[in-house]
Amino acid sequence: MAAIEVNGKSYEVDEEGYLSDLNQWDKDVAEAMANAEDCKLTDEHWDIINFLREYYEEYQIAPAVRVLTKAVGKKLGKDKGNSKYLYELFPYGPGKQACKYAGLPKPTGCV
Amino acid sequence: MSTLHTVNKSPFETNVLEICISLAKSGSTVLLYEDGVYAATEGTRAAVAIKNANGISFCVLGPDLQARGIEGKLANDIKVVDYDGFVDLVAGHDTIQAWL
Amino acid sequence: MATKKFMYLNRKAPYGTVYALESLEVVLIGAAFEQDVSLAFIGDGVYQLVKGQKTDGIGMKNFSPTFAALGDYEVNKIYVEKESLEERGLTLEDLQHLVWEDEDDDYAEKDSIRLVNRSELADVLDDQDIVLSF
């Protein structure tokens, strides 16, 4: 099992870099994952990451991108509820990349 | 000789609980676990069969009841046990008959 | 692509076998294809929707909260067979209250669960293009 080391703490990840244990997640590991992909986390990124964590907490799944887009539009405003905005923040795909930083498993149905 | 019978299938999926009850001797115990716990809920035919099974005591595994959200539906006269209680039942009987 | 009517028919209790969880995952994945999706719960399948499930004690994932996300996936026709509930000593009150938001009606929350009797369900099934049974 691979692991990420941040400030002396070790986080287990799977072969694609997703956290093995959701409960291990903290902001440090999110920052470290983002830095490794040359992504600097801004407040806008955190809005999405926090949204994903809340969604997972409530429904026990990472939402599909289509569902995420719609839900973000409703919660954070129409200007943010579109895939262009989300892909600008997370160029590797909002589902994949944002879920990874949020410590969630890869979205169901996401290849 | 005392026997512990274990049943882990839903009474709606198979008739194994009926067969178990018909073959269990007075003084034996039946433990319901996994999907077998649905038989322990009020308002089912299985719960009636359990009520009518004189001389047999019935236990149900608590964690399996909780997982299925049916704790509040438990029929009278069925004792809830935890995993330690399961072990005690096994240790306290001469033989175990696992109905699959 | 023409839209087809897909029915996922759920007949198994949630944790004793893996069918229930597998069905739910297929529904979520299949939702990406934007077909006309319905779910039906009959027999022990109705146990999947029972509220208040707590799986900590059995070390399995509690996937029942995910049913509440189905509305987001535009899966809002959830048929529950009345006879199956009655045989199990259950009523609609024992099930989760599942809703969806109707965008065309100012996001009004509407019930997803439709209680049907056996013959009504037979008609619903007869009307499908594809029925997948789990």
Coordinates of C-alpha atoms in Angstrom, one line a residue:
Chain A
M1 CA 0.0 0.0 0.0
A2 CA 1.4 3.4 -1.0
A3 CA 1.3 6.3 1.4
I4 CA 1.7 10.1 1.4
E5 CA 3.9 11.7 4.1
V6 CA 2.9 15.2 5.3
N7 CA 4.5 16.8 8.3
G8 CA 5.6 13.5 9.6
K9 CA 2.1 12.0 9.3
S10 CA 1.5 9.1 7.0
Y11 CA -1.7 8.8 4.9
E12 CA -2.5 5.5 3.1
V13 CA -3.6 5.8 -0.5
D14 CA -4.7 3.4 -3.2
E15 CA -2.9 2.9 -6.6
E16 CA -4.6 5.9 -8.0
G17 CA -3.7 8.2 -5.1
Y18 CA -7.1 8.2 -3.4
L19 CA -7.1 8.0 0.4
S20 CA -7.8 4.5 1.7
D21 CA -9.5 5.8 4.8
L22 CA -11.8 8.8 4.6
N23 CA -11.3 9.4 8.3
Q24 CA -7.6 10.1 7.9
W25 CA -8.3 13.2 5.8
D26 CA -7.3 16.6 6.9
K27 CA -6.5 19.9 5.1
D28 CA -2.7 19.2 5.1
V29 CA -3.1 16.1 3.0
A30 CA -5.5 17.9 0.6
E31 CA -2.9 20.6 0.1
A32 CA -0.1 18.1 -0.4
M33 CA -2.2 16.2 -3.0
A34 CA -2.9 19.5 -4.8
N35 CA 0.7 20.6 -4.7
A36 CA 1.8 17.3 -6.2
E37 CA -0.4 18.1 -9.2
D38 CA 0.7 21.8 -9.4
C39 CA -2.6 23.0 -8.2
K40 CA -2.8 25.8 -5.6
L41 CA -5.9 25.5 -3.5
T42 CA -7.9 28.7 -3.3
D43 CA -11.2 29.5 -1.4
E44 CA -13.0 28.5 -4.6
H45 CA -11.4 25.1 -4.6
W46 CA -12.2 24.7 -0.9
D47 CA -15.9 25.5 -1.6
I48 CA -16.1 22.5 -3.9
I49 CA -14.0 20.2 -1.7
N50 CA -16.1 21.1 1.4
F51 CA -19.2 20.6 -0.7
L52 CA -18.1 17.1 -1.7
R53 CA -17.3 16.1 1.8
E54 CA -20.7 17.2 3.0
Y55 CA -22.4 15.4 0.1
Y56 CA -20.5 12.2 1.0
E57 CA -21.3 12.6 4.7
E58 CA -25.0 12.8 3.9
Y59 CA -25.4 10.3 1.0
Q60 CA -22.3 8.0 1.3
I61 CA -21.3 8.5 -2.3
A62 CA -19.3 11.0 -4.3
P63 CA -21.7 12.6 -6.8
A64 CA -21.4 12.1 -10.5
V65 CA -20.1 15.3 -12.3
R66 CA -23.6 16.1 -13.7
V67 CA -25.1 15.9 -10.2
L68 CA -22.2 17.9 -8.7
T69 CA -22.6 20.6 -11.3
K70 CA -26.3 21.0 -10.6
A71 CA -26.0 20.9 -6.9
V72 CA -23.1 23.4 -6.8
G73 CA -25.3 25.7 -8.9
K74 CA -28.0 25.5 -6.4
K75 CA -25.8 25.9 -3.3
L76 CA -23.1 28.3 -4.5
G77 CA -24.8 30.2 -7.3
K78 CA -25.7 29.7 -11.0
D79 CA -22.3 31.2 -12.1
K80 CA -20.5 28.3 -10.4
G81 CA -22.9 25.5 -11.4
N82 CA -21.4 24.8 -14.8
S83 CA -18.8 22.4 -16.0
K84 CA -16.6 25.2 -17.4
Y85 CA -16.1 26.7 -14.0
L86 CA -15.5 23.4 -12.3
Y87 CA -13.0 22.3 -15.0
E88 CA -11.1 25.6 -14.6
L89 CA -10.7 24.8 -10.9
F90 CA -10.0 21.1 -11.4
P91 CA -8.6 20.6 -14.9
Y92 CA -8.2 16.8 -14.4
G93 CA -11.9 16.6 -13.9
P94 CA -14.0 17.8 -11.0
G95 CA -15.1 14.3 -10.1
K96 CA -11.7 12.8 -10.1
Q97 CA -9.5 15.6 -8.8
A98 CA -11.7 17.3 -6.3
C99 CA -12.9 14.0 -4.9
K100 CA -9.3 12.9 -4.4
Y101 CA -8.4 16.2 -2.5
A102 CA -11.6 15.7 -0.5
G103 CA -10.4 12.3 0.6
L104 CA -13.4 10.5 -1.0
P105 CA -13.3 7.4 -3.1
K106 CA -13.4 7.8 -6.9
P107 CA -17.0 8.7 -8.0
T108 CA -19.1 5.6 -8.8
G109 CA -19.1 5.2 -12.6
C110 CA -16.1 7.4 -13.1
V111 CA -13.4 5.7 -15.2
Chain B
M1 CA -28.4 -33.2 25.0
S2 CA -29.0 -29.5 24.2
T3 CA -28.6 -28.2 20.7
L4 CA -28.1 -24.6 19.4
H5 CA -29.7 -24.2 16.0
T6 CA -28.5 -21.2 13.9
V7 CA -30.6 -19.7 11.0
N8 CA -29.2 -16.9 8.8
K9 CA -31.7 -16.8 5.9
S10 CA -34.7 -14.6 5.5
P11 CA -37.9 -16.6 6.3
F12 CA -39.4 -15.1 3.1
E13 CA -36.5 -16.5 0.9
T14 CA -36.4 -20.1 2.2
N15 CA -38.4 -22.4 4.5
V16 CA -35.3 -23.3 6.5
L17 CA -36.7 -21.8 9.7
E18 CA -39.9 -23.8 9.5
I19 CA -37.9 -27.0 9.0
C20 CA -35.6 -26.1 11.8
I21 CA -38.5 -25.5 14.2
S22 CA -40.2 -28.7 13.1
L23 CA -37.0 -30.7 13.9
A24 CA -35.8 -28.9 17.0
K25 CA -36.4 -30.7 20.2
S26 CA -37.9 -29.1 23.3
G27 CA -35.1 -27.5 25.3
S28 CA -33.1 -26.4 22.4
T29 CA -32.3 -22.9 21.3
V30 CA -32.6 -21.2 17.9
L31 CA -30.3 -18.2 17.2
L32 CA -31.4 -15.9 14.3
Y33 CA -28.6 -13.9 12.6
E34 CA -27.8 -12.1 9.3
D35 CA -31.0 -12.2 7.2
G36 CA -32.5 -14.7 9.6
V37 CA -33.3 -11.8 12.0
Y38 CA -36.2 -10.7 9.9
A39 CA -38.1 -13.7 11.3
A40 CA -37.9 -12.0 14.7
T41 CA -40.1 -9.0 13.6
E42 CA -43.7 -8.5 14.7
G43 CA -46.3 -8.9 12.1
T44 CA -44.7 -11.7 10.1
R45 CA -45.8 -15.3 9.6
A46 CA -42.4 -16.4 11.0
A47 CA -43.0 -14.5 14.2
V48 CA -46.2 -16.5 14.7
A49 CA -44.4 -19.7 14.1
I50 CA -41.8 -18.7 16.7
K51 CA -44.6 -17.9 19.2
N52 CA -46.2 -21.3 18.6
A53 CA -42.9 -23.2 19.0
N54 CA -43.3 -24.4 22.6
G55 CA -40.2 -25.4 24.5
I56 CA -37.7 -23.8 22.1
S57 CA -36.0 -20.6 23.1
F58 CA -35.2 -18.0 20.5
C59 CA -32.4 -15.5 20.4
V60 CA -31.5 -12.9 17.8
L61 CA -28.2 -11.2 17.1
G62 CA -28.5 -7.5 18.0
P63 CA -25.9 -6.0 15.6
D64 CA -27.8 -7.7 12.7
L65 CA -31.1 -6.2 13.9
Q66 CA -29.6 -2.7 14.2
A67 CA -28.0 -2.9 10.8
R68 CA -31.4 -3.6 9.2
G69 CA -33.2 -0.9 11.1
I70 CA -35.7 -3.3 12.7
E71 CA -34.8 -3.2 16.4
G72 CA -38.1 -1.5 17.2
K73 CA -40.1 -4.3 15.5
L74 CA -38.8 -7.1 17.6
A75 CA -41.5 -9.6 18.6
N76 CA -41.9 -10.5 22.3
D77 CA -40.1 -13.4 23.9
I78 CA -37.1 -13.2 21.6
K79 CA -33.9 -12.4 23.5
V80 CA -31.3 -10.1 21.9
V81 CA -27.7 -11.2 22.2
D82 CA -24.5 -9.5 21.1
Y83 CA -21.4 -11.3 19.7
D84 CA -20.2 -12.3 23.2
G85 CA -23.7 -13.7 23.8
F86 CA -23.4 -15.7 20.6
V87 CA -20.1 -17.2 21.9
D88 CA -21.7 -18.0 25.2
L89 CA -24.6 -19.8 23.4
V90 CA -22.2 -21.8 21.4
A91 CA -20.2 -22.7 24.6
G92 CA -23.4 -23.4 26.5
H93 CA -24.8 -26.1 24.2
D94 CA -23.6 -29.6 23.5
T95 CA -24.0 -29.4 19.7
I96 CA -24.5 -26.8 17.1
Q97 CA -26.7 -27.3 14.1
A98 CA -26.1 -24.6 11.5
W99 CA -29.0 -24.4 9.0
L100 CA -27.8 -22.9 5.8
Chain C
M1 CA -30.7 8.0 -29.1
A2 CA -34.2 7.1 -28.2
T3 CA -35.0 6.9 -24.5
K4 CA -35.9 3.6 -23.1
K5 CA -37.8 2.6 -20.0
F6 CA -35.4 0.9 -17.6
M7 CA -36.8 -0.9 -14.5
Y8 CA -34.5 -2.1 -11.7
L9 CA -36.4 -4.7 -9.8
N10 CA -35.0 -5.2 -6.3
R11 CA -36.0 -8.4 -4.5
K12 CA -33.3 -9.0 -1.8
A13 CA -32.7 -7.8 1.7
P14 CA -29.8 -5.3 2.0
Y15 CA -26.9 -7.0 3.8
G16 CA -27.2 -10.8 3.6
T17 CA -26.1 -10.7 -0.1
V18 CA -24.4 -8.2 -2.3
Y19 CA -27.3 -7.8 -4.7
A20 CA -28.9 -4.7 -3.2
L21 CA -25.6 -2.7 -3.1
E22 CA -24.8 -3.9 -6.7
S23 CA -28.2 -2.8 -8.0
L24 CA -27.8 0.6 -6.4
E25 CA -24.4 1.1 -8.0
V26 CA -25.7 0.0 -11.4
V27 CA -28.5 2.5 -11.0
L28 CA -26.1 5.3 -10.3
I29 CA -23.8 4.4 -13.1
G30 CA -26.7 3.9 -15.5
A31 CA -28.1 7.3 -14.6
A32 CA -25.4 8.8 -16.7
F33 CA -27.2 7.5 -19.8
E34 CA -30.2 9.6 -19.2
Q35 CA -32.8 7.0 -19.7
D36 CA -36.3 6.8 -18.2
V37 CA -35.4 4.9 -15.0
S38 CA -37.7 3.4 -12.4
L39 CA -37.0 1.2 -9.4
A40 CA -39.3 -1.3 -7.8
F41 CA -38.9 -2.9 -4.4
I42 CA -40.8 -6.2 -3.9
G43 CA -40.4 -9.1 -1.5
D44 CA -37.4 -8.8 0.8
G45 CA -36.3 -5.9 -1.4
V46 CA -38.6 -3.6 0.6
Y47 CA -36.2 -4.1 3.5
Q48 CA -33.6 -2.0 1.7
L49 CA -35.6 1.1 2.2
V50 CA -36.2 0.7 6.0
K51 CA -35.1 3.8 7.8
G52 CA -32.8 3.8 10.8
Q53 CA -30.2 1.3 9.5
K54 CA -27.0 1.3 11.6
T55 CA -24.3 -1.0 10.4
D56 CA -21.4 -0.2 12.8
G57 CA -22.0 -3.4 14.6
I58 CA -21.6 -5.7 11.6
G59 CA -18.7 -3.9 10.0
M60 CA -20.4 -3.3 6.6
K61 CA -21.0 0.0 4.8
N62 CA -24.5 1.4 5.5
F63 CA -25.6 2.3 1.9
S64 CA -29.1 3.2 2.8
P65 CA -28.4 7.0 2.9
T66 CA -27.5 6.7 -0.8
F67 CA -31.2 6.1 -1.7
A68 CA -31.8 9.7 -0.7
A69 CA -29.4 10.9 -3.5
L70 CA -31.4 9.2 -6.2
G71 CA -33.5 12.3 -6.7
D72 CA -30.3 14.2 -7.7
Y73 CA -29.8 11.5 -10.3
E74 CA -33.3 12.1 -11.7
V75 CA -34.4 8.8 -10.5
N76 CA -37.8 9.6 -9.0
K77 CA -40.1 6.8 -9.7
I78 CA -39.7 4.3 -6.9
Y79 CA -42.4 1.7 -6.7
V80 CA -43.0 -0.2 -3.5
E81 CA -45.3 -3.2 -3.5
K82 CA -48.0 -2.9 -0.8
E83 CA -48.4 -6.7 -0.3
S84 CA -44.7 -7.1 0.3
L85 CA -44.8 -4.5 3.0
E86 CA -47.8 -6.0 4.7
E87 CA -46.4 -9.5 4.8
R88 CA -43.4 -8.1 6.6
G89 CA -45.4 -6.1 9.2
L90 CA -44.2 -2.9 7.6
T91 CA -45.9 0.3 6.4
L92 CA -44.7 3.3 4.5
E93 CA -43.9 5.0 7.8
D94 CA -41.1 2.4 8.4
L95 CA -39.4 3.4 5.1
Q96 CA -37.2 6.4 4.4
H97 CA -39.0 9.4 3.0
L98 CA -37.5 9.8 -0.4
V99 CA -38.1 13.0 -2.4
W100 CA -36.9 14.7 -5.5
E101 CA -36.9 18.4 -6.5
D102 CA -38.9 19.3 -9.5
E103 CA -36.9 22.0 -11.4
D104 CA -39.9 22.8 -13.6
D105 CA -42.0 23.5 -10.5
D106 CA -39.7 26.0 -8.6
Y107 CA -37.7 23.1 -7.1
A108 CA -40.8 21.8 -5.2
E109 CA -40.0 18.7 -3.2
K110 CA -42.1 15.8 -4.4
D111 CA -42.4 12.2 -3.1
S112 CA -40.4 9.6 -5.0
I113 CA -42.0 6.5 -3.5
R114 CA -45.2 5.2 -5.0
L115 CA -47.1 2.6 -3.1
V116 CA -48.7 0.2 -5.6
N117 CA -50.5 -3.1 -5.2
R118 CA -49.4 -6.3 -7.0
S119 CA -51.6 -5.9 -10.1
E120 CA -50.7 -2.2 -10.5
L121 CA -47.0 -3.2 -10.3
A122 CA -47.6 -5.9 -12.9
D123 CA -48.9 -3.1 -15.3
V124 CA -45.8 -1.0 -14.5
L125 CA -43.5 -3.9 -15.3
D126 CA -45.4 -4.7 -18.5
D127 CA -44.9 -1.1 -19.7
Q128 CA -41.0 -1.3 -19.5
D129 CA -38.5 -1.8 -22.3
I130 CA -35.9 -3.4 -20.1
V131 CA -36.3 -5.0 -16.6
L132 CA -33.1 -5.8 -14.6
S133 CA -33.7 -8.0 -11.7
F134 CA -31.5 -8.0 -8.6

